[in-house]
CSV table of C-alpha atoms and ligand atoms in Angstrom, one decimal:
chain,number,residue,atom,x,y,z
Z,1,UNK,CA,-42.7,-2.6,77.1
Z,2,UNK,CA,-44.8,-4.1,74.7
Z,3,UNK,CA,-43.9,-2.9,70.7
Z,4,UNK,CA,-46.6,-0.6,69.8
Z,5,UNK,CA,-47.2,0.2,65.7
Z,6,UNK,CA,-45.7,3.2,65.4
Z,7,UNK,CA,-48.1,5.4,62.4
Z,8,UNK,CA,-49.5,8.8,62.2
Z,9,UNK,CA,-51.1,9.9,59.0
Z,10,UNK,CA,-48.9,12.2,57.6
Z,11,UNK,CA,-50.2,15.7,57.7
Z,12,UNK,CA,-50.0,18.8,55.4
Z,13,UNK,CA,-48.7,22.0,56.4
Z,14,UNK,CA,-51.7,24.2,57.3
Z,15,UNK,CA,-51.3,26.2,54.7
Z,16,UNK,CA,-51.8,23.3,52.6
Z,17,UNK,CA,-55.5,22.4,54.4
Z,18,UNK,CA,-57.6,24.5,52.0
Z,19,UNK,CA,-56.0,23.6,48.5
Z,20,UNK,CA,-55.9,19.7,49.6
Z,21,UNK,CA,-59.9,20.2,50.8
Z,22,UNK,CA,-60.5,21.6,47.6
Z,23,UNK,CA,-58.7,18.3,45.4
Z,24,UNK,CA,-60.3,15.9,47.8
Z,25,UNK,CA,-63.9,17.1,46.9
Z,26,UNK,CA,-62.6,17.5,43.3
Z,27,UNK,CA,-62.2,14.2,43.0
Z,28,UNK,CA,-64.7,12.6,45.5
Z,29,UNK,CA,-67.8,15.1,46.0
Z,30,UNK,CA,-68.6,13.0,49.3
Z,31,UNK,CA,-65.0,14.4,50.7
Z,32,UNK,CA,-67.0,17.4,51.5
Z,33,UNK,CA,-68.3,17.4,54.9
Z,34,UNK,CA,-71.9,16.9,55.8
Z,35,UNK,CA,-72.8,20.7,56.4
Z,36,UNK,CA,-76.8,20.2,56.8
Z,37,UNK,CA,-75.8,17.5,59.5
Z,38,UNK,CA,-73.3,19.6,61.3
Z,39,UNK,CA,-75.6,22.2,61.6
Z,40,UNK,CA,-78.1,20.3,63.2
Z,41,UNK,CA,-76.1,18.6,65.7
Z,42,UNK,CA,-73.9,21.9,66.2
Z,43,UNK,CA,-76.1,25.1,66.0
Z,44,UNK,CA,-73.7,27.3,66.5
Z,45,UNK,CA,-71.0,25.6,64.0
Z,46,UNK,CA,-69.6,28.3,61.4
Z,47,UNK,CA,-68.7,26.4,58.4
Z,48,UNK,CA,-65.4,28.5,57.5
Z,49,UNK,CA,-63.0,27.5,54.9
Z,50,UNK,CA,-60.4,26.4,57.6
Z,51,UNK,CA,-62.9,24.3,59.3
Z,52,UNK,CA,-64.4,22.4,56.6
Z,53,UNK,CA,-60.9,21.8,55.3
Z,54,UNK,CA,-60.2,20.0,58.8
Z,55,UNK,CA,-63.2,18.1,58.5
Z,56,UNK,CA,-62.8,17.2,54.4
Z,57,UNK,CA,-62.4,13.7,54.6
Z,58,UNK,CA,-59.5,12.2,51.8
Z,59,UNK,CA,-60.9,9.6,49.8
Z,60,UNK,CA,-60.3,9.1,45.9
Z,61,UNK,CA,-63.1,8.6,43.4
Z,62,UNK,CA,-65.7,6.0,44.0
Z,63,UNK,CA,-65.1,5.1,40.6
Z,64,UNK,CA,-62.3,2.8,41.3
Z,65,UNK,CA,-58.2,3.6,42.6
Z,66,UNK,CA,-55.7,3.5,40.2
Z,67,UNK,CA,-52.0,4.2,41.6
Z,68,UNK,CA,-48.7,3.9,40.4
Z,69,UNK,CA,-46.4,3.3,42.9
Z,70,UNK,CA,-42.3,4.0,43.5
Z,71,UNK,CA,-40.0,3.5,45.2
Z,72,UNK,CA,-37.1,6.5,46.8
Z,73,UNK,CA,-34.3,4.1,47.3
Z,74,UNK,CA,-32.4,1.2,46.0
Z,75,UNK,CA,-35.2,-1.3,47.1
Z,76,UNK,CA,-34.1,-5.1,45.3
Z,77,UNK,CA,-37.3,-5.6,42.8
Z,78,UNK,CA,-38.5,-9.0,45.2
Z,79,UNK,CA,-39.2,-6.6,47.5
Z,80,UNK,CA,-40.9,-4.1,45.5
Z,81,UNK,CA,-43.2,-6.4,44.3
Z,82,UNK,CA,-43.8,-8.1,47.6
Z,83,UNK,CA,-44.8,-4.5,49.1
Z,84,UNK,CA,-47.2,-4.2,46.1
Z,85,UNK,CA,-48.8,-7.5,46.5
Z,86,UNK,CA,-49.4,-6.5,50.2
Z,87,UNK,CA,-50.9,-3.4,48.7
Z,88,UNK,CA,-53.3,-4.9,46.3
Z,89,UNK,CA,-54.4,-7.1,49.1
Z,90,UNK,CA,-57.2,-4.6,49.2
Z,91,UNK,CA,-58.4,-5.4,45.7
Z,92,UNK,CA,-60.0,-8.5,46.5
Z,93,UNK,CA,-63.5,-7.0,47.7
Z,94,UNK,CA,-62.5,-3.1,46.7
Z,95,UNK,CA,-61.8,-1.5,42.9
Z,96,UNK,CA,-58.5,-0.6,43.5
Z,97,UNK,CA,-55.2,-1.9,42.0
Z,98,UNK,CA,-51.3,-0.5,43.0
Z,99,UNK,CA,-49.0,-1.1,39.9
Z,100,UNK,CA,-45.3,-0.8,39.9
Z,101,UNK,CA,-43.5,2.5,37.6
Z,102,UNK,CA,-40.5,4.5,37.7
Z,103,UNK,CA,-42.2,7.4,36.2
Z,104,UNK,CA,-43.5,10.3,38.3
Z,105,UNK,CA,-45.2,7.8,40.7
Z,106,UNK,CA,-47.9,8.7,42.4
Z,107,UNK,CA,-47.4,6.6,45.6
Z,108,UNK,CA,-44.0,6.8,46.6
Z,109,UNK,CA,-42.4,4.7,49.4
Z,110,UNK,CA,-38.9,4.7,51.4
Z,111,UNK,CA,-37.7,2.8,53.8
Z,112,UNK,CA,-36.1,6.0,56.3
Z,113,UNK,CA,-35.8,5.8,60.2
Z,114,UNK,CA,-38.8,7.7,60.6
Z,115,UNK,CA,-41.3,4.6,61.9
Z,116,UNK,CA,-44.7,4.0,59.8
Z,117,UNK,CA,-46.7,6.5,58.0
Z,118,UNK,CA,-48.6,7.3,54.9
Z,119,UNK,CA,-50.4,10.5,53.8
Z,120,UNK,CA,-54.3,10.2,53.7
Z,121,UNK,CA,-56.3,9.3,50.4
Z,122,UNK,CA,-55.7,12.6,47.7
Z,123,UNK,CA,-53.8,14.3,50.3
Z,124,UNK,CA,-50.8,11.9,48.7
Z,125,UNK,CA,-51.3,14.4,45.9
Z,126,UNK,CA,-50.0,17.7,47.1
Z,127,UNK,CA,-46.7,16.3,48.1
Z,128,UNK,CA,-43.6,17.1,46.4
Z,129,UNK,CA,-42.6,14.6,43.5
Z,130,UNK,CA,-39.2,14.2,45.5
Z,131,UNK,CA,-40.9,12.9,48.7
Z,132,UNK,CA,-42.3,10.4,49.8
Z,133,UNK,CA,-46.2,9.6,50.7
Z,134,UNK,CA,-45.4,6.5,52.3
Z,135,UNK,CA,-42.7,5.1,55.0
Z,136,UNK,CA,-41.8,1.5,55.7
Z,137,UNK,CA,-38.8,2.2,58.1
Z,138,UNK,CA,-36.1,-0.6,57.7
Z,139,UNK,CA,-38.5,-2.8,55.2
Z,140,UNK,CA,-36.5,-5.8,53.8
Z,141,UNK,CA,-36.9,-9.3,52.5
Z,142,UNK,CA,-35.9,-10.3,55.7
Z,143,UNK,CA,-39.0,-9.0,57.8
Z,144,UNK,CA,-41.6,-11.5,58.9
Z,145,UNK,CA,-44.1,-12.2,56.4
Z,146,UNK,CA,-46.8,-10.8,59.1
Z,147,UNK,CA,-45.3,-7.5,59.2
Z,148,UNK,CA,-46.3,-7.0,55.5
Z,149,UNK,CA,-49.5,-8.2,56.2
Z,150,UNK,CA,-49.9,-5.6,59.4
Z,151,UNK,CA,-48.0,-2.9,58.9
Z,152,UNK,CA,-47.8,-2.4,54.7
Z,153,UNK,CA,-51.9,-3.0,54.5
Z,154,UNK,CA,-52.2,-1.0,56.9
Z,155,UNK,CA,-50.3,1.8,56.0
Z,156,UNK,CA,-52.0,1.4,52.0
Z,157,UNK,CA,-55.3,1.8,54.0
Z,158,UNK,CA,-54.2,5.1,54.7
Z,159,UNK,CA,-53.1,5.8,51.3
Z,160,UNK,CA,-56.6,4.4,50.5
Z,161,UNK,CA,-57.8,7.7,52.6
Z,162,UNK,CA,-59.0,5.4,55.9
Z,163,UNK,CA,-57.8,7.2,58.8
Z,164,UNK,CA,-57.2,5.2,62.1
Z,165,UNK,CA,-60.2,3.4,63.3
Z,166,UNK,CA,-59.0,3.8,67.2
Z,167,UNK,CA,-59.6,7.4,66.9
Z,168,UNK,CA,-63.8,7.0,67.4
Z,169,UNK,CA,-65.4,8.1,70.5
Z,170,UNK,CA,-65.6,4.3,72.5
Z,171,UNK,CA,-61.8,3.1,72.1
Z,172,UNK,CA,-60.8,6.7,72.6
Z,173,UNK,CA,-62.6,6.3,75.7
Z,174,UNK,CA,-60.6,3.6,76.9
Z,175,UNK,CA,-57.2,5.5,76.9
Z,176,UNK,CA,-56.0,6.9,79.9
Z,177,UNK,CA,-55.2,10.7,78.7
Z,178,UNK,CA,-52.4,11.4,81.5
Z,179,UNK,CA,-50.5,8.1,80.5
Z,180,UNK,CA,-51.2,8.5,76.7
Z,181,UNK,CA,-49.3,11.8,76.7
Z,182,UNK,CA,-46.6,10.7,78.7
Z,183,UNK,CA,-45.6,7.3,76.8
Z,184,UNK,CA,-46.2,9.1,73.3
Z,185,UNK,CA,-44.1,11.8,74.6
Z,186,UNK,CA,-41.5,9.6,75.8
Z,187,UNK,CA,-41.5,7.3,72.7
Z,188,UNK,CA,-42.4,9.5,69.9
Z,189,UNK,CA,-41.3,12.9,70.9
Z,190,UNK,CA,-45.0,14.0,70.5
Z,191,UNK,CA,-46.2,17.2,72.4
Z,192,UNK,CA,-49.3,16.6,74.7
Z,193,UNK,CA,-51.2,19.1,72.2
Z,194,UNK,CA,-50.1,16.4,69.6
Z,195,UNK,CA,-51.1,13.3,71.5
Z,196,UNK,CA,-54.5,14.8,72.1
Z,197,UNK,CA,-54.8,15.2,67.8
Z,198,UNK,CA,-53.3,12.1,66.9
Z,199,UNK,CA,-54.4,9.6,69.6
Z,200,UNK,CA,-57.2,11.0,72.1
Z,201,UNK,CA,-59.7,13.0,69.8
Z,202,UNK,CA,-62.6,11.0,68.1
Z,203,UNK,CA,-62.8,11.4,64.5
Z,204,UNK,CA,-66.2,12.3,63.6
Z,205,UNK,CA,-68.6,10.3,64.4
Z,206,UNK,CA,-71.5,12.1,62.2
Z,207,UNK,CA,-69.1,11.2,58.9
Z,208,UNK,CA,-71.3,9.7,56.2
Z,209,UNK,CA,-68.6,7.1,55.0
Z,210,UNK,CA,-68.2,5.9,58.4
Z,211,UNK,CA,-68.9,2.4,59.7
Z,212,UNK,CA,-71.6,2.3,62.7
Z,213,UNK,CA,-69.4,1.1,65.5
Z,214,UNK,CA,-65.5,0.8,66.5
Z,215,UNK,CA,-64.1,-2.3,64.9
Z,216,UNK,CA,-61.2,-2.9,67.5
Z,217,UNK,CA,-59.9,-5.6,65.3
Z,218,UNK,CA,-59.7,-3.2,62.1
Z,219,UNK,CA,-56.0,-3.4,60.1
Z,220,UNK,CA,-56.8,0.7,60.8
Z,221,UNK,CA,-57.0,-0.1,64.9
Z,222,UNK,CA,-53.9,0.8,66.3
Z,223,UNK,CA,-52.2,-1.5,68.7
Z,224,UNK,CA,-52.9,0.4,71.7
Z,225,UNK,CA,-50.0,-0.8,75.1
Z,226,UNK,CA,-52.0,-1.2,78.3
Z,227,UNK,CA,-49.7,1.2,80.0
Z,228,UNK,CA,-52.0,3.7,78.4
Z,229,UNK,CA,-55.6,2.5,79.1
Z,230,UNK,CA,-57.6,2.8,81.7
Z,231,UNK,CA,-58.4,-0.7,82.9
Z,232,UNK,CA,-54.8,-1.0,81.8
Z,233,UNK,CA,-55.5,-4.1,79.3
Z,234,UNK,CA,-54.0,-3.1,75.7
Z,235,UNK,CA,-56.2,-2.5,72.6
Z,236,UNK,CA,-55.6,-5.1,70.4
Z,237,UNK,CA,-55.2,-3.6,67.0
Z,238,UNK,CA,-56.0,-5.7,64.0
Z,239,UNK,CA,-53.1,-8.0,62.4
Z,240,UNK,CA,-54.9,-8.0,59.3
Z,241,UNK,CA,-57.6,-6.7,56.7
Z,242,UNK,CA,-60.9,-8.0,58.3
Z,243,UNK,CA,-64.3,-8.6,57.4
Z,244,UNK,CA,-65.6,-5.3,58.4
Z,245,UNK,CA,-62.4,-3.5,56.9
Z,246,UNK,CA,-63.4,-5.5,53.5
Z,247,UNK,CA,-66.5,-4.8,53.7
Z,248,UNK,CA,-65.7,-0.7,53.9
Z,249,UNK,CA,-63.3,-1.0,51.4
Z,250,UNK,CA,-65.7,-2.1,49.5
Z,251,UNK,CA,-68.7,0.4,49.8
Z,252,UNK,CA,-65.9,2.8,49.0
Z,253,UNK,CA,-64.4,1.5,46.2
Z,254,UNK,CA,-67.0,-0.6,44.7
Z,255,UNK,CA,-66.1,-2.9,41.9
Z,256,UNK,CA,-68.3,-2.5,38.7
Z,257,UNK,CA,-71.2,-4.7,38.4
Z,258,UNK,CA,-70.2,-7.6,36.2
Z,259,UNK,CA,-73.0,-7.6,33.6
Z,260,UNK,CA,-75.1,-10.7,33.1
Z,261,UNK,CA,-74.4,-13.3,30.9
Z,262,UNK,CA,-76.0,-13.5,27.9
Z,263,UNK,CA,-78.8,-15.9,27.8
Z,264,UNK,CA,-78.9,-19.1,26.7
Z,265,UNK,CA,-80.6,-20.6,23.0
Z,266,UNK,CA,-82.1,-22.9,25.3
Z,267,UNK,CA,-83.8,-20.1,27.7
Z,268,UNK,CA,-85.0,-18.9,24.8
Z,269,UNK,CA,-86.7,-21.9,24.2
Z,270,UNK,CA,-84.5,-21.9,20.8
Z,271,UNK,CA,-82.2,-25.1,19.7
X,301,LIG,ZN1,-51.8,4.4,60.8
């Protein structure tokens, strides 16, 4: 069977939903959903606390990301900062910058056999200072240098707040439900009422952040097997941070305008 990149953004407990909503829109007013629009599209939508909280999207101040990041275990400090690098990949079109520290880290990462996952954008938050927001499972200096690039970006997208771009309406489409809950079941353990959140319900399509159309080689794609799609040809997830995720990142997280250079004596007409 082909390997498929095991990652689920971490959820909170439910009763977590409302006071994460509420941090999320704290720090990024545009977290809060797009009532007006909902109620257009969905007359009959009652916008209650629990709902909106659902549909709070998780994405840190516009302003720029700052995070300090940890680690849970006894990882060697090449690693450490070779995770980090892979993290501040993202810098290089967004404002947003990962730096190592020991003290109450805000991002923290171990290496447990529990597969790939991160906690979404501000959700990373209302986790427990003991915890950790982000897994690598079995991480070392040893793993192929396009691991880090797949799986570590990828999982800092999340962090980032970016939820997984195969959820949207056309590559949901292309998964074969039955098979879907039988393979996740089979390899993940995942109910069928599980399958249908994680894999085979579109993420709103009305979002305001979103990008126009599925980018099916997004780092956020997952790799989708063929066992589970319809025309039974797998969904080639992105290996790597592309144009279009840049260019997201970006809009996000965009970096401050650098301010013009002063002008010259000699565009002043001045010697
Ligand atoms: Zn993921």
């Amino acid at each position: 069977m082909e390997p498929v990149l095991v990652c689920t953004p971490k959820r909170l407990p439910l009763n977590q939903l409302e006071s994460a909503a509420r941090i999320a829109t704290e720090i990024n007013p545009l977290n809060h959903p797009p009532i007006e629009r909902l109620l257009r599209v969905m007359p009959n939508f009652e916008p209650t606390k629990d709902r909106l909280s659902v549909l709070t999207t998780k994405f840190w101040h516009n302003g720029g990301v700052k995070l300090t990041v940890g680690f849970l275990d006894n990882a060697p400090s090449a690693l450490r900062s070779r995770i980090i690098k892979h993290m501040n990949a993202w810098a290089k079109t967004a404002n947003v910058k990962f730096v190592a520290s020991n003290t109450d880290p805000q991002v923290r990462i171990a290496r447990i056999e529990d597969g790939y996952w991160s906690y979404l954008g501000t959700d990373v938050l209302s986790i427990d200072a003991n915890e950790p927001t982000m897994n690598l499972e079995g991480f070392t200096m040893q793993t192929p240098e396009s691991e880090f690039i797949r799986v570590v970006r990828h999982e800092t997208g999340h962090t980032m707040g970016f939820p997984h771009e195969h959820m949207r309406k056309e590559l949901v489409a292309k998964i074969d439900s039955k098979k879907a809950i039988k393979f996740f079941g089979q390899t993940q353990g995942w109910s069928a009422q599980e399958v249908r959140q994680q894999v085979l319900t579109p993420i709103e399509e009305s979002s305001l952040l979103g990008t126009e159309h599925a980018d099916p080689n997004s780092i956020m794609c997952y790799q989708i097997p063929g066992v589970i799609t319809k025309d039974g040809r797998p969904i080639i997830g992105g290996t790597d941070i592309d144009d279009q995720d840049y260019a997201f990142a970006a809009k996000i997280y965009p970096k401050p305008k650098t301010a013009a250079p002063p002008p010259t004596r000699a565009a002043l007409g001045l010697r």
